Amino acid sequence: MFKILYIYFLILQCFLCASKTNAEIINTNVERLLDLSSQLVKTTIKITAEETTGKPITEYVFLVADPNLAFISLKDDTEKNILLRKNKEDLNGDQTFTFTFKKASPTQTFVIETVSSKNIRPHPVEIEQNDKQLVKYNGSLYFYSKYKTRTQKTNVKLSSSNILFHTQQKPFSVGANRIILGPYEDIEALSQQELVVHYENQTPFLTVNTLERTIELSHWGNIAVKEEIQLTHAGAKLKGSFSRYDFQKEGRSDHSAVKSYKTYLPASASGVYYRDTNGNISTSNMNLVRDFIELELRPRFPLFGGWKTKYTLGYNVPSYEYMYNDGNKYQLKMHLIDHIYDNMVIDEAVIKIILPEGSTQIKFSTPYQISRRPNELVHTYLDTIGRPVVTFSKSNLVESHIADFTLNYSFEKVSLLQEPLLVSAFIYVIFLFTIVFLRLDFSITSHSHKE
């Protein structure tokens, strides 16, 4: 009898294991839009996934084999953000993300958006002054997934119709500046096949090597922002000498060399300055648009591939637009970074927030993961113990990272009297010293009266 029960138990276990094995998520349809029209690779992937056994899907694992991934976001079919969690790298070195759906369903439709940098490289790496810039993209022809895909299609958007070469995996079609690849059917999980596109791309390949952004708060109504930027043209390097005469004579608007670029400042910005190591740069134009200030920056010389420039940009904004308080509790909400130029790439950004002297109970939160550095003190005018400085850094930033951070701290309002009292005390000491000094007699002769 015991043997019979044991055999039934083994059969039941095998049945349960088979049921779990048959339960599988598959991608029924995948539509990819691959935007290669700038120096960034922007991917929009619409996925329809279903569970083969009809069980509701609560989580979905997304794989990224690209080491240069800068940004990822996820939305469902109602344009609402879905919670995503980054996991540890798997054995293949792939980045993995787990999506948790708010509403479980046997069929899920969602959109993944990613931005990658440094995946479009100049080819050839050197060109002469009047040559056109050609670039090469190497990526994946198929949607890289841990799940099987029934059908998928990829739409590649380029910056030019001048296409020298592309992977010709049938079916495909080419029209103007677009390549349509697929539909491809029954793609196995973890399938990879290289996609190569060699084409003309004259957009600026500007890279911010380092950004040092300093935000200095004052409870007297002002916030001072200063950015120190080192910029490099990461496109095809200039071969041979530079001729300014030929450059002015050519006058092409589609040239890969950068004459100027536009950066955006807050609409309330004032006292704007733009300078480098040689002094103030006057070749800039500032226009007030509806919600921001458009500042056209023109370096002292055009930037060709491999050329660098370094400059400082600063401005002031009123504190009431970004600071809120409830008694002695204060909150600051500002952008971590601002728009420097279109389709920007920042290799490394260091942000410093200088708080008023006497600030305590500092709490800091950001919309994405950053590297927090130890707090430090800095001494400015009329400081005694120094002002606390919150410092953090982040690498591989793009425009999608423009978002607000939140900084909470406590500050006793009576501390506002410190600087006026110090100034008053200093003036009082000067007057007192002057009075005493004028009443002292330093003469060496006697002033006794003659009789």
Short mmCIF file of C-alpha atoms in Angstrom, two decimals:
data_model
loop_
_atom_site.label_atom_id
_atom_site.label_comp_id
_atom_site.label_asym_id
_atom_site.label_seq_id
_atom_site.Cartn_x
_atom_site.Cartn_y
_atom_site.Cartn_z
CA MET A 1 0.00 0.00 0.00
CA PHE A 2 2.84 2.36 0.88
CA LYS A 3 4.55 1.63 -2.46
CA ILE A 4 1.36 2.47 -4.37
CA LEU A 5 0.99 5.82 -2.56
CA TYR A 6 4.65 6.61 -3.24
CA ILE A 7 4.17 5.88 -6.98
CA TYR A 8 1.09 8.16 -7.06
CA PHE A 9 3.13 10.87 -5.33
CA LEU A 10 5.91 10.63 -7.96
CA ILE A 11 3.37 10.78 -10.81
CA LEU A 12 1.76 13.89 -9.27
CA GLN A 13 5.13 15.60 -8.94
CA CYS A 14 5.99 14.85 -12.57
CA PHE A 15 2.62 16.24 -13.63
CA LEU A 16 3.21 19.48 -11.69
CA CYS A 17 6.71 19.84 -13.12
CA ALA A 18 5.36 19.35 -16.63
CA SER A 19 2.72 22.00 -16.03
CA LYS A 20 5.36 24.48 -14.87
CA THR A 21 7.53 23.64 -17.85
CA ASN A 22 4.70 24.23 -20.30
CA ALA A 23 3.89 27.58 -18.70
CA GLU A 24 5.84 30.03 -20.84
CA ILE A 25 5.81 33.70 -21.80
CA ILE A 26 6.21 34.43 -25.50
CA ASN A 27 6.38 37.68 -27.47
CA THR A 28 3.50 37.42 -29.91
CA ASN A 29 4.43 40.67 -31.69
CA VAL A 30 7.39 43.06 -31.47
CA GLU A 31 7.65 46.37 -33.34
CA ARG A 32 10.95 48.24 -33.09
CA LEU A 33 11.74 51.81 -34.13
CA LEU A 34 15.49 52.36 -34.32
CA ASP A 35 16.34 56.08 -34.55
CA LEU A 36 19.91 56.57 -35.86
CA SER A 37 19.44 60.15 -37.06
CA SER A 38 21.79 61.67 -34.46
CA GLN A 39 24.78 60.53 -32.44
CA LEU A 40 22.44 58.67 -30.07
CA VAL A 41 20.67 55.36 -30.65
CA LYS A 42 17.05 55.85 -29.60
CA THR A 43 14.96 52.67 -29.58
CA THR A 44 11.20 52.37 -29.13
CA ILE A 45 9.97 48.79 -28.74
CA LYS A 46 6.28 47.92 -28.60
CA ILE A 47 5.81 44.40 -27.23
CA THR A 48 2.74 42.22 -26.96
CA ALA A 49 3.45 39.27 -24.66
CA GLU A 50 1.19 36.45 -23.58
CA GLU A 51 1.28 33.47 -21.27
CA THR A 52 0.77 30.19 -23.15
CA THR A 53 -1.22 28.57 -20.32
CA GLY A 54 -3.47 31.59 -19.80
CA LYS A 55 -2.00 32.51 -16.42
CA PRO A 56 -1.72 36.25 -15.68
CA ILE A 57 1.65 37.89 -16.34
CA THR A 58 2.85 39.85 -13.33
CA GLU A 59 6.53 40.27 -14.28
CA TYR A 60 8.54 40.46 -17.47
CA VAL A 61 12.34 40.23 -17.75
CA PHE A 62 14.01 42.48 -20.31
CA LEU A 63 17.60 41.86 -21.46
CA VAL A 64 20.05 44.51 -22.66
CA ALA A 65 23.29 43.37 -24.28
CA ASP A 66 24.40 46.97 -24.92
CA PRO A 67 27.08 48.17 -22.44
CA ASN A 68 26.48 51.80 -23.50
CA LEU A 69 22.86 51.93 -22.36
CA ALA A 70 22.22 55.39 -20.87
CA PHE A 71 18.46 55.48 -20.23
CA ILE A 72 15.48 53.13 -20.14
CA SER A 73 11.79 53.73 -19.48
CA LEU A 74 8.66 51.62 -19.67
CA LYS A 75 5.01 52.46 -20.29
CA ASP A 76 1.89 50.35 -20.68
CA ASP A 77 -0.71 50.73 -23.43
CA THR A 78 -2.38 53.55 -21.46
CA GLU A 79 0.86 55.61 -21.40
CA LYS A 80 1.33 55.02 -17.67
CA ASN A 81 4.79 54.29 -16.30
CA ILE A 82 5.50 50.74 -15.17
CA LEU A 83 7.77 49.95 -12.25
CA LEU A 84 11.10 48.51 -13.37
CA ARG A 85 13.92 47.07 -11.31
CA LYS A 86 17.50 46.58 -12.42
CA ASN A 87 18.95 43.20 -11.54
CA LYS A 88 22.51 41.97 -11.39
CA GLU A 89 24.22 41.12 -14.65
CA ASP A 90 23.70 37.54 -15.79
CA LEU A 91 26.41 35.04 -16.73
CA ASN A 92 26.64 36.50 -20.26
CA GLY A 93 27.27 40.01 -18.92
CA ASP A 94 23.83 41.24 -20.06
CA GLN A 95 21.95 43.86 -18.07
CA THR A 96 18.58 42.56 -16.91
CA PHE A 97 15.51 44.53 -15.88
CA THR A 98 12.37 43.16 -14.27
CA PHE A 99 9.09 44.88 -15.07
CA THR A 100 6.26 44.56 -12.55
CA PHE A 101 2.81 45.20 -13.99
CA LYS A 102 0.19 46.94 -11.86
CA LYS A 103 -2.56 44.83 -13.39
CA ALA A 104 -1.86 41.16 -14.05
CA SER A 105 -3.23 39.78 -17.32
CA PRO A 106 -2.53 36.79 -19.62
CA THR A 107 -1.71 39.31 -22.36
CA GLN A 108 0.35 42.43 -21.76
CA THR A 109 1.12 45.25 -24.20
CA PHE A 110 3.80 47.75 -23.26
CA VAL A 111 6.39 50.10 -24.77
CA ILE A 112 10.08 50.17 -23.86
CA GLU A 113 12.20 53.22 -24.72
CA THR A 114 15.99 53.12 -24.51
CA VAL A 115 18.76 55.60 -25.32
CA SER A 116 22.35 54.50 -25.93
CA SER A 117 25.50 56.49 -26.57
CA LYS A 118 28.74 55.83 -28.45
CA ASN A 119 27.22 53.07 -30.61
CA ILE A 120 27.43 55.13 -33.81
CA ARG A 121 31.06 55.59 -34.80
CA PRO A 122 32.66 57.58 -37.63
CA HIS A 123 33.79 55.42 -40.53
CA PRO A 124 36.30 56.46 -41.79
CA VAL A 125 37.66 57.92 -38.57
CA GLU A 126 39.40 60.80 -40.40
CA ILE A 127 38.07 63.09 -43.14
CA GLU A 128 39.26 66.23 -44.85
CA GLN A 129 37.69 69.60 -44.17
CA ASN A 130 35.08 69.53 -46.95
CA ASP A 131 34.33 65.79 -46.83
CA LYS A 132 31.03 64.40 -45.64
CA GLN A 133 30.93 62.48 -42.40
CA LEU A 134 30.13 58.78 -42.78
CA VAL A 135 29.28 56.62 -39.78
CA LYS A 136 28.66 52.95 -39.03
CA TYR A 137 26.17 51.40 -36.65
CA ASN A 138 26.55 47.87 -35.29
CA GLY A 139 23.59 46.41 -33.45
CA SER A 140 21.23 43.46 -33.32
CA LEU A 141 18.96 42.52 -36.20
CA TYR A 142 16.58 40.64 -33.93
CA PHE A 143 14.93 41.78 -30.72
CA TYR A 144 17.14 40.33 -28.01
CA SER A 145 14.90 38.56 -25.50
CA LYS A 146 14.86 35.61 -23.12
CA TYR A 147 11.49 34.71 -24.61
CA LYS A 148 10.59 33.31 -27.99
CA THR A 149 9.18 35.83 -30.50
CA ARG A 150 6.51 34.88 -33.03
CA THR A 151 6.82 37.91 -35.28
CA GLN A 152 8.87 41.10 -35.24
CA LYS A 153 9.53 44.08 -37.47
CA THR A 154 12.17 46.83 -37.30
CA ASN A 155 11.93 50.34 -38.74
CA VAL A 156 15.33 52.07 -38.98
CA LYS A 157 15.32 55.88 -39.23
CA LEU A 158 18.48 57.53 -40.60
CA SER A 159 19.64 61.12 -40.95
CA SER A 160 20.23 60.84 -44.70
CA SER A 161 19.17 58.87 -47.75
CA ASN A 162 22.84 58.26 -48.57
CA ILE A 163 23.12 54.62 -47.44
CA LEU A 164 26.35 52.91 -48.39
CA PHE A 165 25.59 49.50 -46.91
CA HIS A 166 23.13 47.73 -44.64
CA THR A 167 22.42 44.15 -43.59
CA GLN A 168 20.23 42.58 -46.24
CA GLN A 169 18.29 39.92 -44.39
CA LYS A 170 15.11 39.30 -46.42
CA PRO A 171 12.46 40.59 -46.28
CA PHE A 172 13.55 44.23 -46.22
CA SER A 173 12.81 47.47 -48.03
CA VAL A 174 14.57 50.84 -48.36
CA GLY A 175 12.89 54.20 -48.90
CA ALA A 176 14.46 57.66 -48.56
CA ASN A 177 16.07 57.72 -45.12
CA ARG A 178 14.37 54.58 -43.77
CA ILE A 179 15.07 50.87 -43.79
CA ILE A 180 12.32 48.40 -42.92
CA LEU A 181 13.53 44.99 -41.80
CA GLY A 182 11.10 42.11 -41.52
CA PRO A 183 8.67 40.88 -40.53
CA TYR A 184 10.70 37.94 -39.19
CA GLU A 185 8.86 35.03 -37.63
CA ASP A 186 9.53 32.37 -35.00
CA ILE A 187 12.70 33.85 -33.54
CA GLU A 188 14.12 31.69 -30.77
CA ALA A 189 14.99 33.11 -27.36
CA LEU A 190 18.43 34.78 -27.03
CA SER A 191 18.83 34.86 -30.83
CA GLN A 192 21.42 37.33 -32.07
CA GLN A 193 22.39 38.40 -35.57
CA GLU A 194 24.42 41.48 -36.36
CA LEU A 195 22.81 44.51 -37.96
CA VAL A 196 25.22 46.85 -39.77
CA VAL A 197 24.28 50.19 -41.31
CA HIS A 198 26.88 52.41 -43.02
CA TYR A 199 25.45 55.81 -43.94
CA GLU A 200 25.98 59.57 -44.05
CA ASN A 201 25.39 61.44 -40.80
CA GLN A 202 26.28 65.14 -40.67
CA THR A 203 24.75 65.87 -37.27
CA PRO A 204 27.13 67.22 -34.61
CA PHE A 205 28.80 64.51 -32.53
CA LEU A 206 29.38 66.72 -29.48
CA THR A 207 30.29 65.07 -26.18
CA VAL A 208 30.53 66.77 -22.81
CA ASN A 209 33.57 65.11 -21.24
CA THR A 210 33.08 66.75 -17.85
CA LEU A 211 30.32 68.91 -16.42
CA GLU A 212 30.79 70.60 -13.04
CA ARG A 213 27.49 72.17 -12.02
CA THR A 214 27.34 74.28 -8.87
CA ILE A 215 24.07 75.47 -7.34
CA GLU A 216 24.49 78.02 -4.53
CA LEU A 217 21.44 78.80 -2.41
CA SER A 218 20.76 82.04 -0.60
CA HIS A 219 17.82 82.77 1.67
CA TRP A 220 18.06 86.38 0.57
CA GLY A 221 16.14 85.55 -2.61
CA ASN A 222 18.70 84.27 -5.11
CA ILE A 223 20.05 80.97 -6.48
CA ALA A 224 23.32 81.16 -8.41
CA VAL A 225 24.05 78.43 -10.99
CA LYS A 226 27.46 77.92 -12.56
CA GLU A 227 28.44 75.24 -15.09
CA GLU A 228 32.01 74.46 -16.12
CA ILE A 229 31.92 72.41 -19.32
CA GLN A 230 34.61 70.64 -21.32
CA LEU A 231 33.34 69.77 -24.78
CA THR A 232 34.77 67.54 -27.52
CA HIS A 233 33.66 66.92 -31.10
CA ALA A 234 33.60 63.11 -31.14
CA GLY A 235 32.95 62.79 -34.88
CA ALA A 236 35.40 62.00 -37.68
CA LYS A 237 38.71 63.73 -36.96
CA LEU A 238 39.98 66.47 -39.26
CA LYS A 239 42.68 65.21 -41.60
CA GLY A 240 45.12 67.83 -42.77
CA SER A 241 45.18 71.53 -41.98
CA PHE A 242 42.23 73.84 -41.36
CA SER A 243 41.48 76.66 -43.80
CA ARG A 244 39.17 79.35 -42.44
CA TYR A 245 38.85 80.85 -45.90
CA ASP A 246 37.54 77.57 -47.36
CA PHE A 247 35.28 77.12 -44.35
CA GLN A 248 33.69 80.56 -44.78
CA LYS A 249 33.51 80.13 -48.55
CA GLU A 250 31.81 76.74 -48.33
CA GLY A 251 29.16 77.96 -45.91
CA ARG A 252 27.32 74.62 -45.79
CA SER A 253 24.65 74.33 -43.15
CA ASP A 254 24.94 70.53 -43.13
CA HIS A 255 28.64 70.49 -42.29
CA SER A 256 29.64 68.16 -39.46
CA ALA A 257 31.80 70.92 -37.96
CA VAL A 258 30.04 72.86 -35.21
CA LYS A 259 29.80 76.64 -35.60
CA SER A 260 27.30 77.15 -32.81
CA TYR A 261 24.70 75.32 -30.75
CA LYS A 262 21.71 76.26 -28.60
CA THR A 263 21.36 75.72 -24.88
CA TYR A 264 18.26 76.37 -22.80
CA LEU A 265 18.07 78.32 -19.55
CA PRO A 266 15.13 78.94 -17.20
CA ALA A 267 12.83 81.76 -18.29
CA SER A 268 13.63 83.71 -15.11
CA ALA A 269 17.42 83.51 -15.59
CA SER A 270 19.29 86.81 -15.25
CA GLY A 271 22.89 87.96 -15.11
CA VAL A 272 23.93 85.40 -17.73
CA TYR A 273 27.66 85.16 -18.46
CA TYR A 274 29.61 83.01 -20.93
CA ARG A 275 33.40 82.96 -20.77
CA ASP A 276 36.47 80.79 -21.22
CA THR A 277 40.09 80.99 -20.05
CA ASN A 278 40.69 84.02 -22.31
CA GLY A 279 37.81 86.01 -20.86
CA ASN A 280 34.25 86.86 -21.81
CA ILE A 281 32.91 85.45 -25.12
CA SER A 282 30.70 88.02 -26.81
CA THR A 283 29.68 85.86 -29.80
CA SER A 284 26.42 84.64 -28.28
CA ASN A 285 22.75 85.48 -28.75
CA MET A 286 19.99 85.22 -26.16
CA ASN A 287 16.30 85.00 -27.07
CA LEU A 288 13.39 84.79 -24.64
CA VAL A 289 10.98 82.06 -25.68
CA ARG A 290 7.68 81.36 -23.95
CA ASP A 291 8.89 78.93 -21.26
CA PHE A 292 12.66 79.25 -21.43
CA ILE A 293 15.59 81.33 -22.64
CA GLU A 294 17.29 80.14 -25.81
CA LEU A 295 20.99 80.92 -25.65
CA GLU A 296 23.00 80.44 -28.84
CA LEU A 297 26.61 79.75 -27.94
CA ARG A 298 29.27 80.31 -30.58
CA PRO A 299 32.78 79.13 -29.64
CA ARG A 300 35.81 81.21 -30.63
CA PHE A 301 36.53 78.70 -33.42
CA PRO A 302 34.48 76.03 -35.25
CA LEU A 303 34.74 72.57 -33.73
CA PHE A 304 35.94 69.80 -36.04
CA GLY A 305 36.33 66.14 -35.13
CA GLY A 306 38.73 65.70 -32.22
CA TRP A 307 38.75 69.42 -31.33
CA LYS A 308 37.94 70.54 -27.79
CA THR A 309 36.74 73.63 -25.98
CA LYS A 310 36.20 74.55 -22.35
CA TYR A 311 33.96 77.31 -21.04
CA THR A 312 31.96 78.54 -18.06
CA LEU A 313 28.27 79.41 -18.17
CA GLY A 314 26.48 81.02 -15.23
CA TYR A 315 23.24 82.75 -14.32
CA ASN A 316 20.94 83.62 -11.40
CA VAL A 317 17.34 82.65 -10.75
CA PRO A 318 14.93 83.82 -8.02
CA SER A 319 14.72 81.37 -5.14
CA TYR A 320 10.93 81.57 -4.76
CA GLU A 321 10.49 79.56 -7.97
CA TYR A 322 12.43 76.55 -6.68
CA MET A 323 12.37 76.75 -2.86
CA TYR A 324 9.46 76.00 -0.53
CA ASN A 325 9.29 76.22 3.23
CA ASP A 326 7.08 75.33 6.17
CA GLY A 327 8.44 77.05 9.24
CA ASN A 328 12.07 76.00 9.59
CA LYS A 329 11.68 73.15 7.04
CA TYR A 330 12.87 73.96 3.51
CA GLN A 331 12.68 72.07 0.23
CA LEU A 332 14.57 72.70 -3.00
CA LYS A 333 13.42 71.25 -6.34
CA MET A 334 15.58 71.87 -9.40
CA HIS A 335 16.92 70.09 -12.47
CA LEU A 336 19.88 67.80 -11.91
CA ILE A 337 21.16 68.89 -15.31
CA ASP A 338 19.89 71.31 -17.94
CA HIS A 339 19.72 71.15 -21.72
CA ILE A 340 23.20 71.91 -23.09
CA TYR A 341 22.56 71.08 -26.76
CA ASP A 342 20.28 68.82 -28.78
CA ASN A 343 20.94 65.07 -28.45
CA MET A 344 23.59 65.74 -25.84
CA VAL A 345 25.88 63.17 -24.23
CA ILE A 346 27.59 63.80 -20.88
CA ASP A 347 30.38 61.41 -19.96
CA GLU A 348 30.67 62.55 -16.35
CA ALA A 349 28.68 65.11 -14.38
CA VAL A 350 29.50 66.36 -10.89
CA ILE A 351 26.78 68.41 -9.19
CA LYS A 352 27.42 70.47 -6.06
CA ILE A 353 24.66 72.10 -4.01
CA ILE A 354 25.89 74.76 -1.56
CA LEU A 355 23.38 75.29 1.25
CA PRO A 356 23.16 78.30 3.59
CA GLU A 357 25.37 78.22 6.66
CA GLY A 358 23.60 76.53 9.56
CA SER A 359 21.56 74.08 7.46
CA THR A 360 20.95 70.74 9.21
CA GLN A 361 18.95 67.50 8.76
CA ILE A 362 19.80 67.30 5.06
CA LYS A 363 17.85 64.70 3.06
CA PHE A 364 18.36 64.19 -0.65
CA SER A 365 16.44 62.20 -3.28
CA THR A 366 16.86 61.83 -7.05
CA PRO A 367 14.67 60.35 -9.82
CA TYR A 368 17.40 57.85 -10.75
CA GLN A 369 20.47 56.28 -9.23
CA ILE A 370 23.49 58.53 -8.62
CA SER A 371 26.85 58.22 -6.87
CA ARG A 372 26.66 60.20 -3.64
CA ARG A 373 29.89 61.74 -2.36
CA PRO A 374 30.64 62.73 1.24
CA ASN A 375 29.29 66.09 2.38
CA GLU A 376 31.85 68.84 2.82
CA LEU A 377 32.09 72.44 3.98
CA VAL A 378 32.96 75.53 1.97
CA HIS A 379 33.71 79.01 3.30
CA THR A 380 32.49 82.13 1.52
CA TYR A 381 32.01 85.75 2.57
CA LEU A 382 31.00 86.33 6.20
CA ASP A 383 30.91 82.60 7.00
CA THR A 384 32.09 81.28 10.35
CA ILE A 385 31.68 77.49 10.47
CA GLY A 386 31.19 77.08 6.71
CA ARG A 387 28.35 76.11 4.39
CA PRO A 388 27.41 72.43 3.90
CA VAL A 389 27.88 71.13 0.36
CA VAL A 390 25.97 68.15 -1.06
CA THR A 391 27.95 66.53 -3.88
CA PHE A 392 27.09 63.66 -6.22
CA SER A 393 28.05 62.41 -9.67
CA LYS A 394 26.54 60.52 -12.56
CA SER A 395 28.04 59.16 -15.79
CA ASN A 396 26.59 58.59 -19.27
CA LEU A 397 23.82 61.19 -19.17
CA VAL A 398 21.45 62.17 -22.00
CA GLU A 399 18.51 64.56 -22.37
CA SER A 400 16.13 62.02 -20.85
CA HIS A 401 17.94 62.49 -17.55
CA ILE A 402 16.71 66.09 -17.25
CA ALA A 403 14.55 65.72 -14.14
CA ASP A 404 14.11 67.33 -10.73
CA PHE A 405 15.89 66.33 -7.56
CA THR A 406 14.45 67.07 -4.11
CA LEU A 407 16.55 68.40 -1.25
CA ASN A 408 15.06 68.86 2.22
CA TYR A 409 16.83 70.58 5.09
CA SER A 410 16.21 72.59 8.26
CA PHE A 411 17.30 76.17 8.79
CA GLU A 412 16.67 78.45 11.77
CA LYS A 413 15.43 81.80 10.50
CA VAL A 414 17.26 83.61 13.27
CA SER A 415 20.46 82.57 11.47
CA LEU A 416 19.58 85.11 8.78
CA LEU A 417 20.66 87.79 11.24
CA GLN A 418 24.19 86.42 11.41
CA GLU A 419 25.58 88.23 8.37
CA PRO A 420 23.96 91.65 9.12
CA LEU A 421 25.17 91.40 12.72
CA LEU A 422 28.69 90.51 11.58
CA VAL A 423 28.74 93.51 9.25
CA SER A 424 27.33 95.77 11.97
CA ALA A 425 29.86 94.48 14.49
CA PHE A 426 32.70 95.01 12.05
CA ILE A 427 31.63 98.60 11.34
CA TYR A 428 31.21 99.23 15.08
CA VAL A 429 34.72 97.94 15.76
CA ILE A 430 36.13 100.19 13.00
CA PHE A 431 34.40 103.27 14.44
CA LEU A 432 35.47 102.36 17.96
CA PHE A 433 39.05 101.89 16.86
CA THR A 434 38.96 105.22 14.99
CA ILE A 435 37.61 107.07 18.04
CA VAL A 436 40.26 105.59 20.32
CA PHE A 437 42.98 106.21 17.76
CA LEU A 438 42.06 109.90 17.38
CA ARG A 439 42.09 110.44 21.13
CA LEU A 440 45.56 109.03 21.62
CA ASP A 441 48.52 111.39 21.72
CA PHE A 442 51.64 110.04 20.04
CA SER A 443 53.72 113.27 20.15
CA ILE A 444 57.15 113.25 21.85
CA THR A 445 57.15 116.95 22.95
CA SER A 446 55.72 118.26 26.19
CA HIS A 447 52.64 120.49 26.12
CA SER A 448 53.04 122.03 29.63
CA HIS A 449 51.85 125.64 29.94
CA LYS A 450 54.41 128.40 30.39
CA GLU A 451 54.06 130.58 33.48
#
